mmCIF file of C-alpha atoms in Angstrom:
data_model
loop_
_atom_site.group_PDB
_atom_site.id
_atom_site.type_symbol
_atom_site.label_atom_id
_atom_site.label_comp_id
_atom_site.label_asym_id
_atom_site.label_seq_id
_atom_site.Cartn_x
_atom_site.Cartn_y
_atom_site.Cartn_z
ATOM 1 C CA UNK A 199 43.667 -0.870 5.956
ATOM 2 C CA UNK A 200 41.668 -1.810 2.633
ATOM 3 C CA UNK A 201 39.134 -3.961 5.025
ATOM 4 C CA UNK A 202 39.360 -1.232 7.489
ATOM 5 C CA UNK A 203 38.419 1.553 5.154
ATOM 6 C CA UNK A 204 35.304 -0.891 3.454
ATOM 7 C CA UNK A 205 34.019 -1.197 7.045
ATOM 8 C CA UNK A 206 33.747 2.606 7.916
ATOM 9 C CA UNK A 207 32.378 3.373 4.004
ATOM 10 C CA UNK A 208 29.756 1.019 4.847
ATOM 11 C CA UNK A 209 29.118 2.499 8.340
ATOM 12 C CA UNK A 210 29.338 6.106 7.152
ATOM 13 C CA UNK A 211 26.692 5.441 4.313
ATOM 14 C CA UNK A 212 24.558 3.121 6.587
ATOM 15 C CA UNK A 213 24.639 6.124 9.051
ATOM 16 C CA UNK A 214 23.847 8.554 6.190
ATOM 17 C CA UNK A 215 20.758 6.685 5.201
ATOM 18 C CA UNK A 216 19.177 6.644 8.665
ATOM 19 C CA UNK A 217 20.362 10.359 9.647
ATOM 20 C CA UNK A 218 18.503 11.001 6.614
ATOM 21 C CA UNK A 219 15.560 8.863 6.701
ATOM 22 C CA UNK A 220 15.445 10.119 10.708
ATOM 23 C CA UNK A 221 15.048 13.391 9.567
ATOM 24 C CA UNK A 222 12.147 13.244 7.053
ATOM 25 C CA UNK A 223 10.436 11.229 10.112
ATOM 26 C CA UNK A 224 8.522 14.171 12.807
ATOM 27 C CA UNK A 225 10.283 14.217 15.768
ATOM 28 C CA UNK A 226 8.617 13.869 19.330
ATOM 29 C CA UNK A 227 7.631 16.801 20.202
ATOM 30 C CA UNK A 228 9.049 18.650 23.101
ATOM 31 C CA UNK A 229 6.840 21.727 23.683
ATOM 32 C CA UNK A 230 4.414 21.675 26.671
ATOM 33 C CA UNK A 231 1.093 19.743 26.546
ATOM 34 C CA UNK A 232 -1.285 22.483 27.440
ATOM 35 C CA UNK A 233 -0.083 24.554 24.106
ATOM 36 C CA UNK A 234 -2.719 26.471 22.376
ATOM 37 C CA UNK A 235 -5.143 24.277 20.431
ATOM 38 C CA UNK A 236 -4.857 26.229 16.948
ATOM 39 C CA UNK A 237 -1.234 25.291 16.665
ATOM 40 C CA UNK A 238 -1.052 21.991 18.301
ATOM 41 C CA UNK A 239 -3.836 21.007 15.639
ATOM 42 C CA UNK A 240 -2.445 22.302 12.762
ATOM 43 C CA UNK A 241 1.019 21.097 13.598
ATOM 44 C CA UNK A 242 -0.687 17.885 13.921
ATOM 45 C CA UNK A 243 -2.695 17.441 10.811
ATOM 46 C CA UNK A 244 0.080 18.876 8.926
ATOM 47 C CA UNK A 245 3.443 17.216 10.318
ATOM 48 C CA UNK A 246 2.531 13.636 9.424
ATOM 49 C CA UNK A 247 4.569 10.684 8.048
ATOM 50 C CA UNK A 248 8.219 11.357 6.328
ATOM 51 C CA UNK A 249 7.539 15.062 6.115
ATOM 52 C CA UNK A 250 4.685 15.475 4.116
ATOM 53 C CA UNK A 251 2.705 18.422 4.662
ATOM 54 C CA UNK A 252 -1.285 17.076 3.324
ATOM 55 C CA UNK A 253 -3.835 15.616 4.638
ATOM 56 C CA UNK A 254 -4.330 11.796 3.676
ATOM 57 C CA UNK A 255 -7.532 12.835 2.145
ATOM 58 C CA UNK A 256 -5.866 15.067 -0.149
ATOM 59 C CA UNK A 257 -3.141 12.260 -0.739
ATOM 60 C CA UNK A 258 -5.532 9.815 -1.816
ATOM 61 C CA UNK A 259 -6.560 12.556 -4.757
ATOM 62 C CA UNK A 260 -9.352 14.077 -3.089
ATOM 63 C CA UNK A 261 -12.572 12.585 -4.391
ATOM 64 C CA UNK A 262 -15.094 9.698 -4.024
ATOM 65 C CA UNK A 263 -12.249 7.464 -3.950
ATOM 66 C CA UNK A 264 -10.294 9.070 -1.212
ATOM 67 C CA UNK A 265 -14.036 9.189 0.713
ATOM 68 C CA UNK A 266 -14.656 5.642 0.267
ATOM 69 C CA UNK A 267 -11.037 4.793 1.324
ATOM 70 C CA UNK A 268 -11.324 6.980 4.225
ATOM 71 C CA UNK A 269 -14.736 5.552 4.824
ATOM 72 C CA UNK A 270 -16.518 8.821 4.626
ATOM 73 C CA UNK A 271 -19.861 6.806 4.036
ATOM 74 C CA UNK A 272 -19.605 3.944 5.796
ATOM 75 C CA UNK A 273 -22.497 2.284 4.119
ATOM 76 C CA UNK A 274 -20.551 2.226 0.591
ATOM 77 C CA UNK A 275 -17.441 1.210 1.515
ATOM 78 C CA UNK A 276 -18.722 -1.618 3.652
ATOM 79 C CA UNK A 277 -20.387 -2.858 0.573
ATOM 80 C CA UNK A 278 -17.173 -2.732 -1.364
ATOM 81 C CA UNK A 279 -15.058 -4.212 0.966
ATOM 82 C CA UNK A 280 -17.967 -6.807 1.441
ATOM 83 C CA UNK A 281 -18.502 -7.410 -2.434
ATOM 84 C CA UNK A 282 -14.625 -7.912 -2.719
ATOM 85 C CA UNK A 283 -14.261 -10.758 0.262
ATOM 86 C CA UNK A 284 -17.303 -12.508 -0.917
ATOM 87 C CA UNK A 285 -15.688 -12.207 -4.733
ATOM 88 C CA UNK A 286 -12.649 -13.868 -3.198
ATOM 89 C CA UNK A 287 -14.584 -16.318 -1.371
ATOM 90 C CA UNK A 288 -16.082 -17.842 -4.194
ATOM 91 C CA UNK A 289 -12.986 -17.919 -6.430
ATOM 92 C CA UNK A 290 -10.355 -18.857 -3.557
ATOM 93 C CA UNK A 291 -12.003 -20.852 -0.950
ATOM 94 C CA UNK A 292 -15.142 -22.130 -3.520
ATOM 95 C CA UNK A 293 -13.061 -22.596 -6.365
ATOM 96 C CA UNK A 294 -15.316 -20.898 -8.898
ATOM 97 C CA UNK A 295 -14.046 -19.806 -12.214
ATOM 98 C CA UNK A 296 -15.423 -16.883 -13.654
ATOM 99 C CA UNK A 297 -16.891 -18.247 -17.019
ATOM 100 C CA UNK A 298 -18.707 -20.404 -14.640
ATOM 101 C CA UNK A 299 -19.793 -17.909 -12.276
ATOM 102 C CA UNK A 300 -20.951 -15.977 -15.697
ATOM 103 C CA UNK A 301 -22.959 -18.457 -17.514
ATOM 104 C CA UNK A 302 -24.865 -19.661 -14.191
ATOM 105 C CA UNK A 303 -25.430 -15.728 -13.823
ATOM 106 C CA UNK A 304 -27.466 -15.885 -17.386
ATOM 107 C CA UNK A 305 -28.842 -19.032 -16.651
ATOM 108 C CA UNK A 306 -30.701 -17.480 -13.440
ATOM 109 C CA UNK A 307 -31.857 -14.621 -15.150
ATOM 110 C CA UNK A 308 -32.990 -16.634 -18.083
ATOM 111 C CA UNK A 309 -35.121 -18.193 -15.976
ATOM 112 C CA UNK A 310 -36.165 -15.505 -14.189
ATOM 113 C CA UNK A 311 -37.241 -13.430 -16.942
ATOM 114 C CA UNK A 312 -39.046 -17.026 -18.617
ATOM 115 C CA UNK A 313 -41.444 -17.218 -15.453
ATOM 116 C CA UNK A 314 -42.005 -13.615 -15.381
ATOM 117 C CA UNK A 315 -42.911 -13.501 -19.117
ATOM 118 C CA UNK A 316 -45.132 -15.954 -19.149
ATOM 119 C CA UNK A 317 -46.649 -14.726 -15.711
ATOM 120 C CA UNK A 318 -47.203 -11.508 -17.476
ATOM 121 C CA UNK A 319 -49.294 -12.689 -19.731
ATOM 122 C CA UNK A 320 -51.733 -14.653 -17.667
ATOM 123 C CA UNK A 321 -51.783 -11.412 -15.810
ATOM 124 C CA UNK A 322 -52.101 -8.859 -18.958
ATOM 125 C CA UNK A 323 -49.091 -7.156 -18.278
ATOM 126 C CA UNK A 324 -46.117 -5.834 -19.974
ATOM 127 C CA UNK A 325 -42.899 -8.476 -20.509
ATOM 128 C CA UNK A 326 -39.827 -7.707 -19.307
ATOM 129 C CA UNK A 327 -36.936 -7.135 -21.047
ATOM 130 C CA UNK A 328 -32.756 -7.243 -20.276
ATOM 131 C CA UNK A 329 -31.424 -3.900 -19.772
ATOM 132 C CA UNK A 330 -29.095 -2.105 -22.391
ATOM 133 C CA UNK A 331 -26.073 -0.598 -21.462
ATOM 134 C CA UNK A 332 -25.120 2.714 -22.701
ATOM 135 C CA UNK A 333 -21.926 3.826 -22.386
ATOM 136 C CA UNK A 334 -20.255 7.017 -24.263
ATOM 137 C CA UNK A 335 -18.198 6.216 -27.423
ATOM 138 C CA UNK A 336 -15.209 8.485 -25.907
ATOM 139 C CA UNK A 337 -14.895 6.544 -22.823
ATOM 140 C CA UNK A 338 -12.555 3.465 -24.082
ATOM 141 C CA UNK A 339 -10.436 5.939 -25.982
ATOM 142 C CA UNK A 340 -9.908 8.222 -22.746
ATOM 143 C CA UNK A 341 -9.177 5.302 -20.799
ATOM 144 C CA UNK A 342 -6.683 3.642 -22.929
ATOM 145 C CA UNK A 343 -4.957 7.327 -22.848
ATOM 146 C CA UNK A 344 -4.972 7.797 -19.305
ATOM 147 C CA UNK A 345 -3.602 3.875 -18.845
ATOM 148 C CA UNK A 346 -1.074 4.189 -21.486
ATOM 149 C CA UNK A 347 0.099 7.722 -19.441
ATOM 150 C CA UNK A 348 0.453 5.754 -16.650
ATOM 151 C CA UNK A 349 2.159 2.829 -18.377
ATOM 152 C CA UNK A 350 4.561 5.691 -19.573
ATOM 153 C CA UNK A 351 4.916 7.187 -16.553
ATOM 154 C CA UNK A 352 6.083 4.157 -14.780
ATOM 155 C CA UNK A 353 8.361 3.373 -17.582
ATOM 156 C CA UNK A 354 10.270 5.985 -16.795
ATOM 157 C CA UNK A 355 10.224 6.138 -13.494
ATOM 158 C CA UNK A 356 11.813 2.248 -13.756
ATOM 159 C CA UNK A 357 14.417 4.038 -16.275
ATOM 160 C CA UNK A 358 15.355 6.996 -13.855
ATOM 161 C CA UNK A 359 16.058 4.359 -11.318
ATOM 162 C CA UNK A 360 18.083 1.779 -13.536
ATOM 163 C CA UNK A 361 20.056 4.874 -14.586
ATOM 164 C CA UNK A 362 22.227 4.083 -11.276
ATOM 165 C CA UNK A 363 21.414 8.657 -10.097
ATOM 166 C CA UNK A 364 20.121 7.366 -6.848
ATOM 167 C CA UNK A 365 21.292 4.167 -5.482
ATOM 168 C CA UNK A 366 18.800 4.018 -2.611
ATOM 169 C CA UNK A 367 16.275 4.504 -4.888
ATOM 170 C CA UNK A 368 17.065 1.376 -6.710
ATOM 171 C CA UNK A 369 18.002 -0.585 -3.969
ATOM 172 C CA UNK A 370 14.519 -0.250 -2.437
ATOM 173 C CA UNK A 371 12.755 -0.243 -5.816
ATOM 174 C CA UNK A 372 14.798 -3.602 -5.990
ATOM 175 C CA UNK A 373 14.397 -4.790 -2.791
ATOM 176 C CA UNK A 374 10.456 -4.130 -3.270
ATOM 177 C CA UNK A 375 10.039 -6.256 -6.415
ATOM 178 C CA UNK A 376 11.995 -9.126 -4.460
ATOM 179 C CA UNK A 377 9.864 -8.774 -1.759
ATOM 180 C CA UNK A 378 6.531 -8.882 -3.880
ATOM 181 C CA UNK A 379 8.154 -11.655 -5.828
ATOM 182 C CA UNK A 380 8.709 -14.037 -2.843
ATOM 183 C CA UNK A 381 4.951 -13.085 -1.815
ATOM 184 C CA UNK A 382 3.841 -13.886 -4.838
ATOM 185 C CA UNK A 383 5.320 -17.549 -4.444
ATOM 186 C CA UNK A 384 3.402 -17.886 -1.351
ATOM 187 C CA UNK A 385 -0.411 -17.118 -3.089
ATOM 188 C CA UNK A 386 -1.820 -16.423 -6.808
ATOM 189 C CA UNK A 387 -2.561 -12.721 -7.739
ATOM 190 C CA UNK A 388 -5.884 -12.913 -6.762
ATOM 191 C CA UNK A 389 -4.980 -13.561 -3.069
ATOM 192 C CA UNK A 390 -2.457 -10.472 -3.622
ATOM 193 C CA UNK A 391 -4.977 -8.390 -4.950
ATOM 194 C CA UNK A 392 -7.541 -8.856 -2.622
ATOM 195 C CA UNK A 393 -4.986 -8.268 0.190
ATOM 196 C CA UNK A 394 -3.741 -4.872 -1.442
ATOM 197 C CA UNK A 395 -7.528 -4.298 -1.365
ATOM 198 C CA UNK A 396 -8.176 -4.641 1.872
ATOM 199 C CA UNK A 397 -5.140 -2.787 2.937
ATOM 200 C CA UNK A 398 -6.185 0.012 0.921
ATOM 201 C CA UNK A 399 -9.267 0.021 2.968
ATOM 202 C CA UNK A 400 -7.819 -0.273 6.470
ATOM 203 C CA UNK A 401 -4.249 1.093 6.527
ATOM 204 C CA UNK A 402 -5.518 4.995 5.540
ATOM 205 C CA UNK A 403 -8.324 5.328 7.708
ATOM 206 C CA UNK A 404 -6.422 3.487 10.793
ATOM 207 C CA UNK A 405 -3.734 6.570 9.855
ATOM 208 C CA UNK A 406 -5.843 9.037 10.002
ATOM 209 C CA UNK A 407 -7.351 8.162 12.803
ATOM 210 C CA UNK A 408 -4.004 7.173 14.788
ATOM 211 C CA UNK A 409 -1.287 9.026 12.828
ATOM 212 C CA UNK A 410 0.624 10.408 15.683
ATOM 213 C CA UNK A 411 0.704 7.269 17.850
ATOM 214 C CA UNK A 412 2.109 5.520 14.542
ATOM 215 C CA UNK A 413 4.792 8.161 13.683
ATOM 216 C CA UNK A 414 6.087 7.695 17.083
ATOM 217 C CA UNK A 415 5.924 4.206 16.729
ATOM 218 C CA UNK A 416 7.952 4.558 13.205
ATOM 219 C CA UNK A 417 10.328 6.916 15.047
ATOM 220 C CA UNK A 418 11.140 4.258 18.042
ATOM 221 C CA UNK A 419 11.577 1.624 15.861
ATOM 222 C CA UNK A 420 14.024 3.755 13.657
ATOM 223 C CA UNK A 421 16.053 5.165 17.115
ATOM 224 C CA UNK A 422 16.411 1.018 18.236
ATOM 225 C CA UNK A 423 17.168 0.175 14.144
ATOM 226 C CA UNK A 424 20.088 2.774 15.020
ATOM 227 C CA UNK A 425 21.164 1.633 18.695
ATOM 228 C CA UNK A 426 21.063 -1.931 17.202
ATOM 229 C CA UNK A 427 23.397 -1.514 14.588
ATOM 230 C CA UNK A 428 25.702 0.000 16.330
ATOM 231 C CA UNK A 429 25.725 -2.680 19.073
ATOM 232 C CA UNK A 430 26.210 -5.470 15.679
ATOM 233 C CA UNK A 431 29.194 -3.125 14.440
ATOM 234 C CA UNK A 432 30.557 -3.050 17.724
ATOM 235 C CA UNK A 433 30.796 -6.344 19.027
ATOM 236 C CA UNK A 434 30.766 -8.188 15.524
ATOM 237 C CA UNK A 435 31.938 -5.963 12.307
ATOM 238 C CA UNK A 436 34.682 -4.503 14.115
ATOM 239 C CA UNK A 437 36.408 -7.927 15.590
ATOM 240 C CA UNK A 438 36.633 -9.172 11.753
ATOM 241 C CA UNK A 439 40.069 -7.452 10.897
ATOM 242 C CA UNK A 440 41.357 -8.735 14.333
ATOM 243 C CA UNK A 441 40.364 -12.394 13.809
ATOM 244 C CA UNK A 442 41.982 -12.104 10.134
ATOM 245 C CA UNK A 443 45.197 -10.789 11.689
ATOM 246 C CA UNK A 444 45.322 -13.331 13.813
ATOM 247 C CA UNK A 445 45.512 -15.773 11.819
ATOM 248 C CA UNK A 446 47.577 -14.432 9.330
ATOM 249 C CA UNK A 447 50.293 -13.998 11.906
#
């Protein structure tokens, strides 16, 4: 009975979990096809991913960040994504170091700025000069707030979820950091980074462009997740107290 009652707890809260997670997921929808277009487009911007009611756009907070994400100007975020794989290039495939990278960078525009001097003055014309940086004097204090907020802020988020309220949360807060962990055995941070990078780059815009062919996706996988672990608990899980009684008798 003990064994029998461990195996339904662990059915009933596996069930639980994808009733649940099933539900924040949009369903297929059932209505006609040839609905009006003012719903069927606001149902569909609207009725994305787990529930949420936003637009990526105003997920991604809205700004010249969410734009270059979300590719609004194709020319800039081409030439991010472009500066970042050629950064990771040189340091990954090249195996530069940045304090070399650095000094050859001064180097070059010593030099640069030695012929152009002295060209200027065969020529009678004004010498260059290295341009200063200006910066206000508020700007490291406001970011060192706004980092140390977020510090915070994920400090206690981490102590909410070791507080044992929510198990799921902290089993897939857990099972996250074991995940990233065992990636981050595989490749340095630098690899990692540039990955999140490009993903960050890709995975919105391909959303927003596809979102309803991926929730379905999501949901299909989920409904099979279901069927499949049913099929396991009946045809494996619930011949376990049978083989035990067996040969206990």
């Amino acid at each position: 009975m003990p064994e029998h009652s461990r195996r339904v707890s662990a059915e009933n809260l596996l069930d639980n979990f994808m009733e649940t997670f099933a539900h924040n997921v949009p369903k297929k929808s059932s209505e006609p096809v040839f609905e009006s277009t003012e719903k069927s487009t606001v149902s569909d911007s609207f009725n994305r991913l787990f529930g949420r009611e936003k637009p990526v756009h105003h997920l991604l907070g809205g700004g010249k960040s969410a734009d270059v994400l979300l590719w609004r100007n194709k020319r800039i975020s081409g030439s991010v994504l472009a500066g970042a794989t050629f950064t990771w290039l040189l340091f990954e495939w090249l195996n530069y170091h940045m304090l070399t990278l650095i000094c050859i960078g001064l180097v070059l525009s010593m030099t640069i700025l030695f012929l152009w001097s002295n060209a200027a003055n065969i020529l009678n014309r004004s010498a260059p000069s290295f341009p200063r940086i200006s910066l206000p004097e508020d700007i490291f204090v406001t970011a060192a707030i706004a980092l140390s907020n977020e510090i915070n802020r994920f400090l206690s988020f981490l102590q909410d979820v070791a507080s044992g309220k929510d198990l799921k949360t902290f089993l897939v807060v857990a099972g996250s950091l074991f995940a990233v962990a065992i990636i981050g055995s595989w490749c340095n941070f630098l690899t990692i980074f540039y990955i999140g990078f490009v993903a960050a780059h890709t995975l919105p815009v391909l959303y927003e462009k596809y979102g309803d062919q991926i929730d379905s996706c999501i949901y299909d996988a989920l409904d099979k997740t279901k069927q499949n672990y049913r099929r396991f608990d009946s045809q494996v899980l619930r011949r376990i107290p049978t083989m035990k009684g067996k040969k206990s008798q």
